[in-house]
Coordinates of C-alpha atoms in Angstrom, one line a residue:
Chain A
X1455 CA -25.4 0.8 33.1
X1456 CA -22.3 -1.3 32.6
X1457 CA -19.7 -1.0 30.2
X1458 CA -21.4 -3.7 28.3
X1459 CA -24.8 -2.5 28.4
X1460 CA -23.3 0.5 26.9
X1461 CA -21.3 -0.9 24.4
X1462 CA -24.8 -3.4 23.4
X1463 CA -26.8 -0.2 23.2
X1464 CA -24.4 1.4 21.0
X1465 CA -24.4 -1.5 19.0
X1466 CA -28.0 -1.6 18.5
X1467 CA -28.4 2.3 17.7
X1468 CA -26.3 1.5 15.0
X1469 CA -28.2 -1.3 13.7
X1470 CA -25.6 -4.0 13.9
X1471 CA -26.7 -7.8 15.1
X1472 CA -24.4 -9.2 17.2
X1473 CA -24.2 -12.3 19.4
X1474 CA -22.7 -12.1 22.7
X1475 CA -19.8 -13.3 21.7
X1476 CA -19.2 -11.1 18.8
X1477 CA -20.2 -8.2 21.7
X1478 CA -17.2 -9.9 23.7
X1479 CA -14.9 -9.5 20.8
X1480 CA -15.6 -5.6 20.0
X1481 CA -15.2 -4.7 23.9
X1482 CA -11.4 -4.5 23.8
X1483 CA -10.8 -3.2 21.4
X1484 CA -14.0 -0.1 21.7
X1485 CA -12.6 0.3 24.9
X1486 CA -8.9 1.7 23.5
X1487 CA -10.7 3.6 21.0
X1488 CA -12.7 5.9 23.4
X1489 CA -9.5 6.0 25.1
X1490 CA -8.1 6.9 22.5
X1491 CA -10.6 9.4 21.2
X1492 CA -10.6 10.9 24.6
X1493 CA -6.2 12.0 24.9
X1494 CA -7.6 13.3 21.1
X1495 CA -10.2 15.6 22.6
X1496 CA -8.7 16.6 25.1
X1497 CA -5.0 17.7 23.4
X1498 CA -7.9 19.6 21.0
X1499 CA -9.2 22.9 22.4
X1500 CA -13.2 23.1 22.1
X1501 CA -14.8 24.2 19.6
X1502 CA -17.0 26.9 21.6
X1503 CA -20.2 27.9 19.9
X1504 CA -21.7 31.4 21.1
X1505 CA -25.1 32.4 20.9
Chain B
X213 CA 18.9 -12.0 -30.9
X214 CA 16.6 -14.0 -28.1
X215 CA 16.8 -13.0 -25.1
X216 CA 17.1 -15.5 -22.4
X217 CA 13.7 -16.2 -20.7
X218 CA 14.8 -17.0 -17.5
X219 CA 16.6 -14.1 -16.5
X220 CA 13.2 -11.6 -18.4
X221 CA 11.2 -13.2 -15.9
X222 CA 13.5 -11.5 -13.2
X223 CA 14.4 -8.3 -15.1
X224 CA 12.7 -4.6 -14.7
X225 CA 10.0 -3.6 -16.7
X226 CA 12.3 -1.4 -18.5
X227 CA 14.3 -4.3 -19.9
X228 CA 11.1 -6.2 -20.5
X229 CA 9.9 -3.1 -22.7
X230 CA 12.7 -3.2 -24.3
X231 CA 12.9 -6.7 -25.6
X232 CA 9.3 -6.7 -26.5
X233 CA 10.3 -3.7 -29.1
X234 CA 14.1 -5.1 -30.3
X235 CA 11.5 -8.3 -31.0
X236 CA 14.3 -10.0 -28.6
X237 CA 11.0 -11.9 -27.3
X238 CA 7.7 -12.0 -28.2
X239 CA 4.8 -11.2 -25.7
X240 CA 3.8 -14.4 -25.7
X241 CA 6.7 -16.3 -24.9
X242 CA 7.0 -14.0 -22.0
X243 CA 3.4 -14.9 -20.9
X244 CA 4.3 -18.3 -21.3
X245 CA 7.5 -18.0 -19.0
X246 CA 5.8 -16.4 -16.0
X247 CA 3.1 -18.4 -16.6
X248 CA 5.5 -21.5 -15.9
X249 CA 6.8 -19.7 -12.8
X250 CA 3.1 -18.7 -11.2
X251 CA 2.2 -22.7 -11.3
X252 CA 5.7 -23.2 -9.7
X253 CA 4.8 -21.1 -7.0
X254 CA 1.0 -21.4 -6.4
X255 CA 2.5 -21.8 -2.4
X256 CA 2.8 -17.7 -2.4
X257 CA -1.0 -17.6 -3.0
X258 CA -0.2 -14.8 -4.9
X259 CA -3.1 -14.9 -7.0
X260 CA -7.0 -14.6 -6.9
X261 CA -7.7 -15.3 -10.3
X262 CA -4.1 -16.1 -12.3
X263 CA -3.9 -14.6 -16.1
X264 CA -4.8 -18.0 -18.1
X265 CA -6.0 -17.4 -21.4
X266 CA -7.4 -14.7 -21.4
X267 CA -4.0 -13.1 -20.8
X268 CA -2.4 -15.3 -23.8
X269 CA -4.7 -14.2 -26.3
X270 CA -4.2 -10.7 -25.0
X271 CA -0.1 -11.5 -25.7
X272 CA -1.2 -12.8 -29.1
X273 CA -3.1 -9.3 -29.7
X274 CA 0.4 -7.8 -29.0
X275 CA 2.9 -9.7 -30.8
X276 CA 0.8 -8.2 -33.9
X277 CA 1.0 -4.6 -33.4
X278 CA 4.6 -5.1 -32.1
X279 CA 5.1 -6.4 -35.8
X280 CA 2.9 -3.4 -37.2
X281 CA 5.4 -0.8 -35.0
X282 CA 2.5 -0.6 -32.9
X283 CA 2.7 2.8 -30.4
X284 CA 2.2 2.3 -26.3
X285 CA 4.7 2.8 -23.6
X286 CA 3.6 -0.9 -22.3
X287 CA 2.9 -2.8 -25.6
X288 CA 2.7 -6.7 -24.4
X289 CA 3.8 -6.2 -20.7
X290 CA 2.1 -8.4 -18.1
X291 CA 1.2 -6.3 -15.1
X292 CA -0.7 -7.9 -12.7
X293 CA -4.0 -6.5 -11.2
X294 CA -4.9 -5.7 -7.4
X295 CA -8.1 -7.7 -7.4
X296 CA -9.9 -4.5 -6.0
X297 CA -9.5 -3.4 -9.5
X298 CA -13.1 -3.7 -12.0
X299 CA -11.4 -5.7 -14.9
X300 CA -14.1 -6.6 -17.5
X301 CA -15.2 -9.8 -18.4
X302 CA -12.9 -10.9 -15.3
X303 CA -13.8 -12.0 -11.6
X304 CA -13.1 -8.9 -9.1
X305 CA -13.7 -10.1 -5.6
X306 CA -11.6 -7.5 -4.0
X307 CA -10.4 -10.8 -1.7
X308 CA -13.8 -11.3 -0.2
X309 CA -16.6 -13.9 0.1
X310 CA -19.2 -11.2 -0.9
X311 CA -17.8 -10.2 -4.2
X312 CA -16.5 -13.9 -5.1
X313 CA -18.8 -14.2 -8.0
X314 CA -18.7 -10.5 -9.7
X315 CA -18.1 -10.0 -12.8
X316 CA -17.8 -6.1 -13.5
X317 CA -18.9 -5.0 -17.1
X318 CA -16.4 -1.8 -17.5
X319 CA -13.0 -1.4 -16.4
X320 CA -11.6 0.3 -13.9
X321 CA -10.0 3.9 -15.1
X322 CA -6.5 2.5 -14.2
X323 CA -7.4 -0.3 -16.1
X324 CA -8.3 1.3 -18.7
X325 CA -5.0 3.5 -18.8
X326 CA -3.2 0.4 -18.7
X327 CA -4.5 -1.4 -21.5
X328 CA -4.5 2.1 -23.9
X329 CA -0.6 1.6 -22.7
X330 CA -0.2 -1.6 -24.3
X331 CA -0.5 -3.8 -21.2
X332 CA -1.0 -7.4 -21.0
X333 CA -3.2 -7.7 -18.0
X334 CA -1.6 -10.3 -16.3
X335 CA -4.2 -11.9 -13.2
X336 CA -5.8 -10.4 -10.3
X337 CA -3.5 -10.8 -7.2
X338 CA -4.1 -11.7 -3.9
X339 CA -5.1 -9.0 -1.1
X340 CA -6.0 -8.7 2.5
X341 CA -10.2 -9.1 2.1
X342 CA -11.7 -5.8 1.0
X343 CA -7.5 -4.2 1.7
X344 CA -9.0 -3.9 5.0
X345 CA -6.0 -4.9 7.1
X346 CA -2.5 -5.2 6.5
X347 CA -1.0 -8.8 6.1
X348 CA -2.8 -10.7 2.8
X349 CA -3.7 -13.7 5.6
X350 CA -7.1 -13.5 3.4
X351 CA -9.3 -16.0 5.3
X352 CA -11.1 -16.7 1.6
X353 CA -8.5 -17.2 -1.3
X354 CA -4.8 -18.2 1.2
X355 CA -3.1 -16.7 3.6
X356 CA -0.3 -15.2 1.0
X357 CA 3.7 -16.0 1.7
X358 CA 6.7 -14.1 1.3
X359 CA 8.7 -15.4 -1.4
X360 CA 11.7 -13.9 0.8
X361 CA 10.9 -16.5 3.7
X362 CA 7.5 -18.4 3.2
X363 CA 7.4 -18.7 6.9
X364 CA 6.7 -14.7 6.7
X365 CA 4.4 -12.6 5.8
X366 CA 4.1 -10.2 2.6
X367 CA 2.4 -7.3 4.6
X368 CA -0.3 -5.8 2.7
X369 CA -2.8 -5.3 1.6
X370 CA -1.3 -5.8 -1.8
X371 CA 0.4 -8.3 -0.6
X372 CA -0.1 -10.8 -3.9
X373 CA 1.0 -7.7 -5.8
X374 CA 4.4 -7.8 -4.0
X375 CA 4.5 -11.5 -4.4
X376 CA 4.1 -11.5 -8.0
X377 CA 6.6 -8.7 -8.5
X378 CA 9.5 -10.0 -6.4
X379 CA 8.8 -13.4 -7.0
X380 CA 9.0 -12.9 -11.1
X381 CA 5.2 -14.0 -11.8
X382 CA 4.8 -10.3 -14.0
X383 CA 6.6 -7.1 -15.3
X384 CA 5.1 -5.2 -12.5
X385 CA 1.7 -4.3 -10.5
X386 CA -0.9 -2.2 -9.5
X387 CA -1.8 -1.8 -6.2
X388 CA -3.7 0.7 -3.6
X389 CA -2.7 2.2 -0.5
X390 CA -5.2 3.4 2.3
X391 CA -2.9 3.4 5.4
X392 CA 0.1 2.3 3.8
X393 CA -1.2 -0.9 1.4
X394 CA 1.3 -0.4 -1.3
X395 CA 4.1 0.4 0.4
X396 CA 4.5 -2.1 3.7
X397 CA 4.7 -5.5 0.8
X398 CA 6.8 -3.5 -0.9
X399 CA 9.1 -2.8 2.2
X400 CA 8.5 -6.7 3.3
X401 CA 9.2 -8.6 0.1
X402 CA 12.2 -6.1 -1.0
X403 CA 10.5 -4.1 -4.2
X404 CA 9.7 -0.7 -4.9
X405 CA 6.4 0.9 -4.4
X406 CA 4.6 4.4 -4.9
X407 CA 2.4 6.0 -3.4
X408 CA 1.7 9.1 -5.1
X409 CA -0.1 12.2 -4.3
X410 CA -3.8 11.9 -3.0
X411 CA -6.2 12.4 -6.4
X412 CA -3.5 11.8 -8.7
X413 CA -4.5 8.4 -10.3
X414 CA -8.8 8.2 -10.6
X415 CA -10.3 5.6 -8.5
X416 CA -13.2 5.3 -10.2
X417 CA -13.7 1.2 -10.5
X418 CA -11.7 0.5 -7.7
X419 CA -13.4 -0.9 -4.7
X420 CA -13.4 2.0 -1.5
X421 CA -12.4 1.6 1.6
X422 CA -11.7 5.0 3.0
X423 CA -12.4 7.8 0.4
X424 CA -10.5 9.9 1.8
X425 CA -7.1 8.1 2.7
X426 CA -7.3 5.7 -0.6
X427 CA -4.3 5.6 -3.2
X428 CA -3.4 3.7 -5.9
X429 CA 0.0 2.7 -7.5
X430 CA 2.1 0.8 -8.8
X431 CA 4.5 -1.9 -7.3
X432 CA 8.0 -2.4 -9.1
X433 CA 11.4 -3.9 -9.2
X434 CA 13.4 -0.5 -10.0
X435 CA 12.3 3.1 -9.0
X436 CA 12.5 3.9 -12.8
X437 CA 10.0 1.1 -13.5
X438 CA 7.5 2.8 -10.7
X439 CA 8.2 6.1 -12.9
X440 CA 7.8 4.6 -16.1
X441 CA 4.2 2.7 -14.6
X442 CA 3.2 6.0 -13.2
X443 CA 3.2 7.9 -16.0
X444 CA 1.4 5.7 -18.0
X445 CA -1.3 5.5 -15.1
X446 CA -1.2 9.3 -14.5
X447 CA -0.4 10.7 -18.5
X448 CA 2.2 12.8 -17.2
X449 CA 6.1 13.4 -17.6
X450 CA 7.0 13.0 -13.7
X451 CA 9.9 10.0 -14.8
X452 CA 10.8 12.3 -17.4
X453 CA 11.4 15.3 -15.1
X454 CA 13.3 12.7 -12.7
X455 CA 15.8 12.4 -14.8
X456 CA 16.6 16.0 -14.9
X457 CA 16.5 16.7 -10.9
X458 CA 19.8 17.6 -9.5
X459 CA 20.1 15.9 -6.5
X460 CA 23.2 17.3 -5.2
X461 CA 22.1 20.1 -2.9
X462 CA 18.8 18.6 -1.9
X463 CA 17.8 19.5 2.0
X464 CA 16.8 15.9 3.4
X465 CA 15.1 15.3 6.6
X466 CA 15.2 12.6 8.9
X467 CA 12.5 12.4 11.5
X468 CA 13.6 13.1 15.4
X469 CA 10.2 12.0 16.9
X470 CA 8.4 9.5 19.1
X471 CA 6.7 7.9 16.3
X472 CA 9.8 7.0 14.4
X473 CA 10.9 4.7 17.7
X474 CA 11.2 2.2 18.3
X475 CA 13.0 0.2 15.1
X476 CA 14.3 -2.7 14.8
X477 CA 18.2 -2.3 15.0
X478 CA 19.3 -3.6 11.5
X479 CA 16.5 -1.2 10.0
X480 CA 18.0 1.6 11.8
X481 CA 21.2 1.2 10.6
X482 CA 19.9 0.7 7.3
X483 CA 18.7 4.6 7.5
X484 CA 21.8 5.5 9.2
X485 CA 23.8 3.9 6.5
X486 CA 21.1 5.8 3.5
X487 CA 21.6 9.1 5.7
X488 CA 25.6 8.6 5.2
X489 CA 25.3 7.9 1.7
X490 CA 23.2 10.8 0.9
X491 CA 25.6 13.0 2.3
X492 CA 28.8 11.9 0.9
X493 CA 26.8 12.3 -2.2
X494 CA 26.1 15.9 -1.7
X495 CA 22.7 15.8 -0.1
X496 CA 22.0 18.5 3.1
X497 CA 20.8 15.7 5.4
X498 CA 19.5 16.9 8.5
X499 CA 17.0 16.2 11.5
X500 CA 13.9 17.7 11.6
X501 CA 10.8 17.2 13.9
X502 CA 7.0 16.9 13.4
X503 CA 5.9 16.1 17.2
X504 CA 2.2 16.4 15.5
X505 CA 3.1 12.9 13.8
X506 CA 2.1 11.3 17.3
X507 CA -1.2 12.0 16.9
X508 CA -1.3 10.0 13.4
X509 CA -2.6 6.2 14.8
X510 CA -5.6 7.8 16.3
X511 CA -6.4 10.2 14.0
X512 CA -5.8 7.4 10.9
X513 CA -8.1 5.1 13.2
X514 CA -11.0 7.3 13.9
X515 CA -11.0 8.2 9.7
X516 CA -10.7 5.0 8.4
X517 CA -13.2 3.2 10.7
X518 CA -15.8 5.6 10.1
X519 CA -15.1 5.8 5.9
X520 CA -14.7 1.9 6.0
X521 CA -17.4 1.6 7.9
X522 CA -19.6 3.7 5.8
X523 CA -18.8 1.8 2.5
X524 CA -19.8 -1.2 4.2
X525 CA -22.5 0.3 5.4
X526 CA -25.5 -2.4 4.1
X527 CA -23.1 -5.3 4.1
X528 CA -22.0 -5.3 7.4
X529 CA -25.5 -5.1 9.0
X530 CA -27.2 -7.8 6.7
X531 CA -24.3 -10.2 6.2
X532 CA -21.7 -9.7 8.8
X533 CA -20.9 -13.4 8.4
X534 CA -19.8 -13.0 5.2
X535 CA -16.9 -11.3 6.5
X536 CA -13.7 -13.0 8.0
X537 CA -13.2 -12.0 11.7
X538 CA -10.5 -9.4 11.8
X539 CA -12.4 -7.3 8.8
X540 CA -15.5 -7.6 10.8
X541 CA -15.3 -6.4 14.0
X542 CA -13.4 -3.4 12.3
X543 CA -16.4 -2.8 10.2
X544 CA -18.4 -3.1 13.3
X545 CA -16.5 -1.0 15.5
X546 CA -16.6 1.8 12.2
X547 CA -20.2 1.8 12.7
X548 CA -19.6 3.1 16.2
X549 CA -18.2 5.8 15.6
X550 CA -19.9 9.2 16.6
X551 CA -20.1 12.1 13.9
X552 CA -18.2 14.3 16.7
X553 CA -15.0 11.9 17.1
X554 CA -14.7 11.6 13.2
X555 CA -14.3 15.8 13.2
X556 CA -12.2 15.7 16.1
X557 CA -10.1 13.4 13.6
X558 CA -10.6 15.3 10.9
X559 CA -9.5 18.7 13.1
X560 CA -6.1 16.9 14.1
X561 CA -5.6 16.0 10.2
X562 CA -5.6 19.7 9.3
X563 CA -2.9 20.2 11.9
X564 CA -0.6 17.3 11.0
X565 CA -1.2 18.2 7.4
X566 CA -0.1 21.9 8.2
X567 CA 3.0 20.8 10.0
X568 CA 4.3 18.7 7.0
X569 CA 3.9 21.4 5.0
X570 CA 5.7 23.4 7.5
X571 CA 8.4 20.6 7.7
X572 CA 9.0 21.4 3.8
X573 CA 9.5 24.5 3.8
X574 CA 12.7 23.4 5.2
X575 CA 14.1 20.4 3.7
X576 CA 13.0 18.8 0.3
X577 CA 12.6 15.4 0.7
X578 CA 12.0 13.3 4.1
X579 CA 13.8 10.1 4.7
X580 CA 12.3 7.4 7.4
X581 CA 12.3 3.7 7.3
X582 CA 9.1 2.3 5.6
X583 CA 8.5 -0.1 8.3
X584 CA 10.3 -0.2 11.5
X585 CA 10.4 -3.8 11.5
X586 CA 11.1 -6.5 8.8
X587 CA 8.4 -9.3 7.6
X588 CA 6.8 -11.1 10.3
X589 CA 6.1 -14.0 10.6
X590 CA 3.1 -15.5 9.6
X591 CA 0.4 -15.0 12.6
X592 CA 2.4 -13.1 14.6
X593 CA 0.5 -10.8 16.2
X594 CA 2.8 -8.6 18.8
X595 CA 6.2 -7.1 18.2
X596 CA 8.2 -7.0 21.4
X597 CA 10.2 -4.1 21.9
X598 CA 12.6 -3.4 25.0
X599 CA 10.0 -0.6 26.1
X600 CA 7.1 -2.7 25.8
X601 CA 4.4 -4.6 23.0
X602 CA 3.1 -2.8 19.6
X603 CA 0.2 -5.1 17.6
X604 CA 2.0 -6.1 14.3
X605 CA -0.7 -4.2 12.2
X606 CA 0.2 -0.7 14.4
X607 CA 3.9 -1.4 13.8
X608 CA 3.8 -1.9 10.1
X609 CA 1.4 1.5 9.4
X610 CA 3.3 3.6 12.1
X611 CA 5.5 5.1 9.2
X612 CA 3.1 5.3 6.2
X613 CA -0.4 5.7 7.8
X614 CA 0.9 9.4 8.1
X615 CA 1.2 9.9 4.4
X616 CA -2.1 8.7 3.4
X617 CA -3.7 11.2 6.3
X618 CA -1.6 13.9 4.4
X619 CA -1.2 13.0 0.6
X620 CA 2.1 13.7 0.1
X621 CA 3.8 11.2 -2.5
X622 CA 5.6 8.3 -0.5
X623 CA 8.1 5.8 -2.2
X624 CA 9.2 2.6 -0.7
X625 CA 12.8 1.3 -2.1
X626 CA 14.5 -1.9 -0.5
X627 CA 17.7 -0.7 0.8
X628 CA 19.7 -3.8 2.6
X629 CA 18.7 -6.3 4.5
X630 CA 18.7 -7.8 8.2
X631 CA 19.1 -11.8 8.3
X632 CA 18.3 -12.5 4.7
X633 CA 14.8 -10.5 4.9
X634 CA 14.8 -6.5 2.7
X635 CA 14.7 -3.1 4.9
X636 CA 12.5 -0.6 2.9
X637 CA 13.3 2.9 3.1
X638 CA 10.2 5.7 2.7
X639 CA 11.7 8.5 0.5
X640 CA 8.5 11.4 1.1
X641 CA 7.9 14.8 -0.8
X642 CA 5.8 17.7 -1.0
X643 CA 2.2 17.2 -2.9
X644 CA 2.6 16.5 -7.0
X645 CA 6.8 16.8 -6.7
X646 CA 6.3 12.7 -7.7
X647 CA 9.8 13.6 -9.9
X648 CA 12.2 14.6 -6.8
X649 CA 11.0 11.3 -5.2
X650 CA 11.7 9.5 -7.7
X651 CA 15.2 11.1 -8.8
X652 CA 16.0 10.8 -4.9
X653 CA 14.8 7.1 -5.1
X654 CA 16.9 6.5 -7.8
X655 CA 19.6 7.5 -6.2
X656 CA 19.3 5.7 -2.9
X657 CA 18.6 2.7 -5.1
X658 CA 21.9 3.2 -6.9
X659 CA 24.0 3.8 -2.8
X660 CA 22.3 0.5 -2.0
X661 CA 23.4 -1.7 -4.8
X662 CA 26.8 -0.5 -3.8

């Protein structure tokens, strides 16, 4: 699955209706966000959950 | 005696108060005069809806129970509106296509306050659409101007609210502040704003866009004007207990940290200058760090997108044209976010929030420019720094975002300029100490006039 098809499927689960070009226009800047969101949960430990 | 018109248009709302009172002028010969000076400067586009009429007869109202003695702290001031502010009777389109036609049948509760004050409500001013974004280049009703440089931008997203104030179209404004709304104009057009503590001023009537991080307050040509405005919004004595703060003594901080560079060099002597000031004046001033603050643009990103996002929620998924571009795809990208990443946020909040508390347990007050860089011009998009490029929105919330992730109360007071265009300095306390602000305002106020 590419970066795209991931981004479209996302898009759909959330029940937006986008074109391709407005797809085109959220990739940048989705792709600095889960950057973004990843330094964040990383630098946080885990929550651990125990049974 | 009369006072002369010309230079009430430009004075505080103190002096304004005043005149109305001493019967100097009447309310509506003031209406009249910035009236005069909004048509003269329809360019700013600092307007949705100007006051017309409806504002006159309103000034007509007041010139009577100023002749009956009548009681209220703002009897027949103008103050202009953010138009994400229900005013009744009047168009509220919060700057968007979507709400161009609504007419709200109550008052917002700040509305409200205002007119049980004595207020003229004086037109609904321009905003970034839905104060979703931070420059007023509202793709609907103008792109707003600075009245400093009209090739510039305000900031925003009260940016009309700044306009009006600075530009002498009002007494003063309200405005609101999500990730730094009230006080980045402020900072760019050279006027005062607060931002006081979170919950402090209802909301109810307001349009949302991120429950959590939303603010309102008011914008102002003198830090006792934003106390005077304040405490008619809030009901409480905070100017009053201003006045009696001793600010000799006072521990100051300035922030040592990574997200305090980089600034622009005439800003940062600006603060260097304030810091030097405050001390010759008796103020502790020293440097304290808050390393957590790093973590603010993401953790103010994941929040907002996902609150926005959710008040949005129908709109942006049966109408997403209605929407200018910018405002859309960060509604869109809102609705991407996952439950988890907004608690990871909301985890890193409780941190930064504990180490600001932390940070005042040593120092009273902390001083930081309000934007590292003066106004922009108008569709610039990148500031260029010698270590690399920041996106002109990042740049101008990297010093208030923080605040509204926090609560603390956060005042914005011009203090010198750089090439003809105002430096705004952030003068931030701990939660409901809105008087030590102020009284440390004033004071900077005061050092820059000097």
């Amino acid at each position: 699955m590419t970066e795209r098809d991931r981004l479209a499927a996302a898009t759909r689960a959330a029940g937006l209706r986008l074109t391709a070009a407005d797809l085109e226009a959220l990739r940048p800047a989705w792709k600095r966000y889960l950057a973004l969101v990843e330094e964040l949960r990383a630098t946080l430990a885990p929550e651990t959950l125990s049974e | 005696m009369k006072a002369p018109l010309a230079s009430l248009t430009a004075a505080p709302l103190a002096e304004v108060a005043q005149a109305l009172r001493r019967r100097a002028v009447s309310p509506v010969e003031l209406v009249d005069a910035y009236q005069e000076r909004i048509e003269r400067t329809a360019n700013l586009r600092a307007f949705i809806t100007p006051p017309g009429q409806r504002a006159r007869r309103e000034a007509q109202r007041a010139k009577q129970q100023l002749a009956r003695r009548g009681a209220g702290a703002l009897l027949g001031v103008p103050i202009a509106i953010k138009d994400l502010f229900a005013t009744r009777g009047v168009r509220t389109t919060a700057g968007s296509r979507i709400l161009r036609d609504w007419v709200p049948s109550a008052d917002a509760a700040l509305v409200t306050r205002l007119r049980a004050a004595g207020a003229v409500l004086f037109g609904k001013t321009n905003l970034h659409e839905f104060a979703y974004g931070v420059t007023t280049a509202n793709p609907w009703w103008g792109v707003a101007r600075n009245p400093r440089d009209v090739r510039r931008s305000p900031g925003g997203s009260s940016g009309g609210s700044a306009i009006a104030v600075v530009a002498g179209l009002c007494a003063a404004a309200l405005g609101s502040d999500t990730g730094g709304s009230i006080r980045i104009p402020a900072s760019l057009c050279g006027c005062v704003g607060l931002k006081p503590t979170y919950g402090t001023l209802p909301l109810d009537g307001a349009v949302p866009l991120g429950w959590s991080l939303d603010h309102a307050g008011p914008l102002t040509r003198t830090v006792e004007d934003a106390g005077i405005l304040f405490d008619a919004l809030s009901g409480g004595r905070a100017w009053r207990q201003a006045q009696r703060v001793a600010t000799r003594g006072l521990r100051v901080g300035l922030l040592h940290d990574s997200i305090v560079r980089p600034l622009q060099p005439g800003v940062s002597n600006q603060l260097e200058k304030a810091a030097a000031a405050l001390r010759r004046h008796g103020l502790r001033v020293r440097d304290v760090r808050l390393p957590e603050m790093g973590w603010t643009v993401v953790t103010q990103l994941v929040t907002l997108r996902a609150e926005a996002s959710a008040a949005h929620a129908q709109w942006i998924r049966a109408r997403p044209r209605a929407y200018g571009r910018d405002v859309r795809i960060r509604l869109q990208l809102g609705a991407l976010v996952a439950g988890a990443d907004y608690v990871l946020a909301q985890r890193m909040r409780a941190k930064i929030t504990q180490a600001v508390r932390g940070v005042f347990d040593d120092v009273d007050i902390l001083l930081l420019p309000t934007t590292p860089i003066t106004a922009p011009m108008v569709g610039e998009r990148t500031v260029r720094w010698r270590t690399g490029a920041e996106p002109v929105d990042g740049a101008l919330v990297r010093l208030t975002a923080p605040f509204n992730l926090t609560g603390v109360p956060a005042l914005s007071i011009p203090y010198g300029e750089v090439s003809g265009l105002p430096v705004g300095l952030q003068v931030v306390g701990r939660w409901n100490d809105e008087a030590r602000v102020l009284a440390v305002g004033r004071l900077i106020e005061a050092l820059a006039s000097r």
